[in-house]
């Protein structure tokens, strides 16, 4: 799907998030030691998702307050709560919950929220979003050494 150039940076991040969900599922399927998967989930959240969520909430959400924006904030909060539970307990069933919620969240943003913003916001609003993202967004390569999913 062609994405507006002003929010394409966030779409690129989404690819990494979908890959994260896949890696977690692969680890579960291969019955990898739960501590290894837990460490990866925490790494991915702290090195990728936290900044991504902040960028969306600081730059995109204020541009248009509606039920989509409320859902985005709510899902971000649900994911943060799940991360806290994973850190505290490390219960393996939470890994699937995290992978599922992250994938559903990304799919909603790509299929519903971003097209909604592109249709609703005018070009000057989208350009401002693009400039703001350019100032704070840093593309991050995943530098995680334990490739348990292979």
mmCIF file of C-alpha atoms in Angstrom:
data_model
loop_
_atom_site.group_PDB
_atom_site.id
_atom_site.type_symbol
_atom_site.label_atom_id
_atom_site.label_comp_id
_atom_site.label_asym_id
_atom_site.label_seq_id
_atom_site.Cartn_x
_atom_site.Cartn_y
_atom_site.Cartn_z
ATOM 1 C CA UNK A 1 0.000 0.000 0.000
ATOM 2 C CA UNK A 2 1.323 3.428 -0.936
ATOM 3 C CA UNK A 3 1.860 5.459 2.224
ATOM 4 C CA UNK A 4 1.991 9.256 2.423
ATOM 5 C CA UNK A 5 5.657 10.270 2.443
ATOM 6 C CA UNK A 6 5.169 12.192 5.693
ATOM 7 C CA UNK A 7 4.304 9.113 7.729
ATOM 8 C CA UNK A 8 6.258 6.478 5.822
ATOM 9 C CA UNK A 9 8.948 6.409 8.550
ATOM 10 C CA UNK A 10 6.405 5.022 10.994
ATOM 11 C CA UNK A 11 5.241 2.448 8.445
ATOM 12 C CA UNK A 12 8.814 1.222 8.092
ATOM 13 C CA UNK A 13 8.948 0.741 11.862
ATOM 14 C CA UNK A 14 5.826 -1.396 11.575
ATOM 15 C CA UNK A 15 7.673 -3.900 9.416
ATOM 16 C CA UNK A 16 10.121 -4.448 12.299
ATOM 17 C CA UNK A 17 7.204 -4.895 14.699
ATOM 18 C CA UNK A 18 5.581 -7.543 12.521
ATOM 19 C CA UNK A 19 8.916 -9.305 12.261
ATOM 20 C CA UNK A 20 9.203 -9.199 16.066
ATOM 21 C CA UNK A 21 5.829 -10.957 16.384
ATOM 22 C CA UNK A 22 6.945 -13.591 13.896
ATOM 23 C CA UNK A 23 10.226 -14.186 15.749
ATOM 24 C CA UNK A 24 8.395 -14.660 19.046
ATOM 25 C CA UNK A 25 6.013 -17.169 17.458
ATOM 26 C CA UNK A 26 8.945 -19.040 15.916
ATOM 27 C CA UNK A 27 10.628 -19.221 19.318
ATOM 28 C CA UNK A 28 7.462 -20.561 20.904
ATOM 29 C CA UNK A 29 6.987 -23.110 18.124
ATOM 30 C CA UNK A 30 10.591 -24.286 18.504
ATOM 31 C CA UNK A 31 10.099 -24.516 22.292
ATOM 32 C CA UNK A 32 12.977 -22.142 22.964
ATOM 33 C CA UNK A 33 13.800 -21.477 26.609
ATOM 34 C CA UNK A 34 11.324 -18.837 27.806
ATOM 35 C CA UNK A 35 14.015 -16.599 29.324
ATOM 36 C CA UNK A 36 15.568 -16.117 25.883
ATOM 37 C CA UNK A 37 12.256 -15.039 24.355
ATOM 38 C CA UNK A 38 11.497 -12.814 27.340
ATOM 39 C CA UNK A 39 14.820 -10.996 26.949
ATOM 40 C CA UNK A 40 14.107 -10.383 23.272
ATOM 41 C CA UNK A 41 10.628 -9.007 23.943
ATOM 42 C CA UNK A 42 11.983 -6.593 26.544
ATOM 43 C CA UNK A 43 14.853 -5.605 24.225
ATOM 44 C CA UNK A 44 12.488 -4.918 21.344
ATOM 45 C CA UNK A 45 10.132 -2.885 23.482
ATOM 46 C CA UNK A 46 12.888 -0.766 25.038
ATOM 47 C CA UNK A 47 14.898 -0.245 21.848
ATOM 48 C CA UNK A 48 12.112 0.088 19.294
ATOM 49 C CA UNK A 49 8.536 0.305 20.532
ATOM 50 C CA UNK A 50 8.921 2.891 23.297
ATOM 51 C CA UNK A 51 10.257 5.523 20.889
ATOM 52 C CA UNK A 52 7.791 4.542 18.186
ATOM 53 C CA UNK A 53 4.832 4.877 20.571
ATOM 54 C CA UNK A 54 6.117 8.230 21.816
ATOM 55 C CA UNK A 55 6.447 9.550 18.262
ATOM 56 C CA UNK A 56 2.929 8.483 17.364
ATOM 57 C CA UNK A 57 1.458 9.926 20.548
ATOM 58 C CA UNK A 58 3.369 13.217 20.397
ATOM 59 C CA UNK A 59 3.171 13.863 16.666
ATOM 60 C CA UNK A 60 0.221 12.000 15.160
ATOM 61 C CA UNK A 61 -2.319 11.822 17.970
ATOM 62 C CA UNK A 62 -2.608 15.580 18.612
ATOM 63 C CA UNK A 63 -3.241 16.136 14.898
ATOM 64 C CA UNK A 64 -6.612 14.486 15.047
ATOM 65 C CA UNK A 65 -8.413 13.473 18.232
ATOM 66 C CA UNK A 66 -11.082 10.865 17.526
ATOM 67 C CA UNK A 67 -12.005 7.238 18.211
ATOM 68 C CA UNK A 68 -9.003 6.035 16.192
ATOM 69 C CA UNK A 69 -6.624 8.065 18.327
ATOM 70 C CA UNK A 70 -8.283 6.808 21.507
ATOM 71 C CA UNK A 71 -7.851 3.233 20.319
ATOM 72 C CA UNK A 72 -4.159 3.819 19.494
ATOM 73 C CA UNK A 73 -3.452 5.222 22.961
ATOM 74 C CA UNK A 74 -5.422 2.421 24.602
ATOM 75 C CA UNK A 75 -3.532 -0.272 22.697
ATOM 76 C CA UNK A 76 -0.194 1.364 23.485
ATOM 77 C CA UNK A 77 -1.163 1.237 27.149
ATOM 78 C CA UNK A 78 -2.256 -2.413 26.884
ATOM 79 C CA UNK A 79 1.102 -3.313 25.336
ATOM 80 C CA UNK A 80 2.976 -1.433 28.093
ATOM 81 C CA UNK A 81 0.985 -3.305 30.748
ATOM 82 C CA UNK A 82 1.743 -6.602 29.030
ATOM 83 C CA UNK A 83 5.458 -5.736 28.947
ATOM 84 C CA UNK A 84 5.332 -5.020 32.684
ATOM 85 C CA UNK A 85 3.693 -8.404 33.274
ATOM 86 C CA UNK A 86 6.312 -10.131 31.127
ATOM 87 C CA UNK A 87 9.105 -8.416 33.064
ATOM 88 C CA UNK A 88 7.562 -9.407 36.404
ATOM 89 C CA UNK A 89 6.501 -12.971 35.723
ATOM 90 C CA UNK A 90 8.004 -14.078 32.440
ATOM 91 C CA UNK A 91 5.028 -16.395 31.975
ATOM 92 C CA UNK A 92 5.347 -17.892 28.487
ATOM 93 C CA UNK A 93 1.631 -17.562 27.695
ATOM 94 C CA UNK A 94 2.164 -13.789 27.793
ATOM 95 C CA UNK A 95 4.587 -14.041 24.865
ATOM 96 C CA UNK A 96 1.804 -15.118 22.497
ATOM 97 C CA UNK A 97 -0.467 -12.437 23.905
ATOM 98 C CA UNK A 98 2.216 -9.829 23.206
ATOM 99 C CA UNK A 99 2.908 -11.097 19.663
ATOM 100 C CA UNK A 100 -0.822 -11.169 18.875
ATOM 101 C CA UNK A 101 -1.569 -7.737 20.324
ATOM 102 C CA UNK A 102 1.428 -6.140 18.614
ATOM 103 C CA UNK A 103 0.477 -7.591 15.229
ATOM 104 C CA UNK A 104 -3.195 -6.612 15.577
ATOM 105 C CA UNK A 105 -2.176 -3.110 16.639
ATOM 106 C CA UNK A 106 0.153 -2.647 13.671
ATOM 107 C CA UNK A 107 -2.410 -4.016 11.224
ATOM 108 C CA UNK A 108 -5.019 -1.603 12.584
ATOM 109 C CA UNK A 109 -2.661 1.350 12.185
ATOM 110 C CA UNK A 110 -1.666 0.383 8.647
ATOM 111 C CA UNK A 111 -5.115 -0.602 7.385
ATOM 112 C CA UNK A 112 -7.283 1.889 9.247
ATOM 113 C CA UNK A 113 -5.576 4.688 11.183
ATOM 114 C CA UNK A 114 -2.962 5.816 8.670
ATOM 115 C CA UNK A 115 -5.423 5.811 5.720
ATOM 116 C CA UNK A 116 -7.865 7.717 7.933
ATOM 117 C CA UNK A 117 -5.219 10.355 8.710
ATOM 118 C CA UNK A 118 -4.172 10.577 5.057
ATOM 119 C CA UNK A 119 -7.777 11.099 3.987
ATOM 120 C CA UNK A 120 -8.748 13.479 6.782
ATOM 121 C CA UNK A 121 -5.708 15.730 7.258
ATOM 122 C CA UNK A 122 -4.819 18.334 4.673
ATOM 123 C CA UNK A 123 -1.412 18.492 3.022
ATOM 124 C CA UNK A 124 -0.093 21.233 5.333
ATOM 125 C CA UNK A 125 -0.932 19.114 8.416
ATOM 126 C CA UNK A 126 0.718 16.076 6.855
ATOM 127 C CA UNK A 127 3.777 18.143 5.904
ATOM 128 C CA UNK A 128 4.078 19.387 9.490
ATOM 129 C CA UNK A 129 3.883 15.795 10.722
ATOM 130 C CA UNK A 130 6.623 14.848 8.277
ATOM 131 C CA UNK A 131 8.891 17.682 9.431
ATOM 132 C CA UNK A 132 8.298 16.868 13.091
ATOM 133 C CA UNK A 133 9.071 13.189 12.495
ATOM 134 C CA UNK A 134 12.228 14.087 10.578
ATOM 135 C CA UNK A 135 13.472 15.939 13.663
ATOM 136 C CA UNK A 136 12.955 13.163 16.193
ATOM 137 C CA UNK A 137 12.718 9.849 14.325
ATOM 138 C CA UNK A 138 15.792 7.652 14.250
ATOM 139 C CA UNK A 139 15.703 4.522 12.120
ATOM 140 C CA UNK A 140 17.015 1.685 14.205
ATOM 141 C CA UNK A 141 18.545 -1.508 13.008
ATOM 142 C CA UNK A 142 17.903 -4.495 15.161
ATOM 143 C CA UNK A 143 21.145 -5.477 16.823
ATOM 144 C CA UNK A 144 20.032 -8.524 18.780
ATOM 145 C CA UNK A 145 22.569 -11.339 18.924
ATOM 146 C CA UNK A 146 20.526 -14.290 20.179
ATOM 147 C CA UNK A 147 18.700 -15.396 17.026
ATOM 148 C CA UNK A 148 16.591 -18.014 18.772
ATOM 149 C CA UNK A 149 13.993 -17.931 15.991
ATOM 150 C CA UNK A 150 16.319 -19.552 13.397
#
